[in-house]
CSV table of C-alpha atoms in Angstrom, one decimal:
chain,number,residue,atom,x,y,z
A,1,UNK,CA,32.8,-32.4,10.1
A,2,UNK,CA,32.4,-30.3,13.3
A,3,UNK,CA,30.4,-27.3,13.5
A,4,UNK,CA,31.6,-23.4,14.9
A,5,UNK,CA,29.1,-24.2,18.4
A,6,UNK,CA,31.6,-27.3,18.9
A,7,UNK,CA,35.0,-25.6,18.3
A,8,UNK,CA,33.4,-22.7,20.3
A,9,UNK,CA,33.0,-25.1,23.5
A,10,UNK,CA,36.8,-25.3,23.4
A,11,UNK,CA,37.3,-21.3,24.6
A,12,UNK,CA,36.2,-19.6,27.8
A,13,UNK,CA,32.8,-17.9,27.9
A,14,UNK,CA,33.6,-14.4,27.2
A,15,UNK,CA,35.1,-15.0,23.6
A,16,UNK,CA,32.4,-17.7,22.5
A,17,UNK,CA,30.0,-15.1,22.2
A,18,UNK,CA,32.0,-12.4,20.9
A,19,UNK,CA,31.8,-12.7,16.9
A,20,UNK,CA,35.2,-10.6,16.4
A,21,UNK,CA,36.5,-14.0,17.2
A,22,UNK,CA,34.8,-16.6,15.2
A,23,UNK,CA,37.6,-16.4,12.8
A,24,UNK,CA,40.1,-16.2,15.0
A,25,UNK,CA,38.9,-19.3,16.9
A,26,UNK,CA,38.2,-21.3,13.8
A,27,UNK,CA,41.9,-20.6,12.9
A,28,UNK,CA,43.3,-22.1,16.0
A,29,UNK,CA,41.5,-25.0,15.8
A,30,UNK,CA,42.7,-25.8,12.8
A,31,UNK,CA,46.2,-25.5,13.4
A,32,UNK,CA,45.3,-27.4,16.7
A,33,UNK,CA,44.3,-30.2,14.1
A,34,UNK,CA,47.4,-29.7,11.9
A,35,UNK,CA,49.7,-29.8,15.0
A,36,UNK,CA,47.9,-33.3,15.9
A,37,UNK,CA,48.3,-35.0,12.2
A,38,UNK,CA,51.7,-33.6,12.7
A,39,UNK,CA,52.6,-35.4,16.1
A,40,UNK,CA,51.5,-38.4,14.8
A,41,UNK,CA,53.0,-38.6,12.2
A,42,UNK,CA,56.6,-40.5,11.6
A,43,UNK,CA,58.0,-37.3,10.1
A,44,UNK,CA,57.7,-35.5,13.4
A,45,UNK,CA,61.5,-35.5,14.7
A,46,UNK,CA,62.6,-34.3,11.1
A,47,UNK,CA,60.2,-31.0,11.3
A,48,UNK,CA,61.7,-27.8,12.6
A,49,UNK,CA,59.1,-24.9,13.8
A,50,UNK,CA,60.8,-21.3,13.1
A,51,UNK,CA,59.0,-18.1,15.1
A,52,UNK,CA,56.4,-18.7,17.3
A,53,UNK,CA,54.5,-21.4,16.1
A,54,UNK,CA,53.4,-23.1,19.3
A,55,UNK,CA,54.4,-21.2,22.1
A,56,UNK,CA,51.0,-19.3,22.7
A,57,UNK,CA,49.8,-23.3,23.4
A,58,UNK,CA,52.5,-24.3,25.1
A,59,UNK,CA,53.2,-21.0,27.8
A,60,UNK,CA,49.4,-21.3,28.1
């Protein structure tokens, strides 16, 4: 299991140490994760992502 201090290393300096986004950190990691399994896995070219699932990863 990782720990917050090790997702936080991930992000730039300014929002590590602002608590407001713990949450919001630990919620993009997570996803990050999902989106991993997700591309690994065979059932990748049948999945369809509606909205803006990954562009805030992808533009950035």
């Amino acid at each position: 299991m990782i720990d917050i201090n090790a997702i936080k290393s991930f992000f730039p300096p300014s929002m590590r140490e602002d608590s407001e986004y713990q949450k919001l950190m630990l919620k993009e990691y997570i996803q990050c994760q999902i989106l991993e399994y997700l591309s690994n896995s065979r059932y990748i070219a049948k999945l369809s992502f509606i909205g803006g699932t990954n562009l805030r990863l992808i533009k950035h």
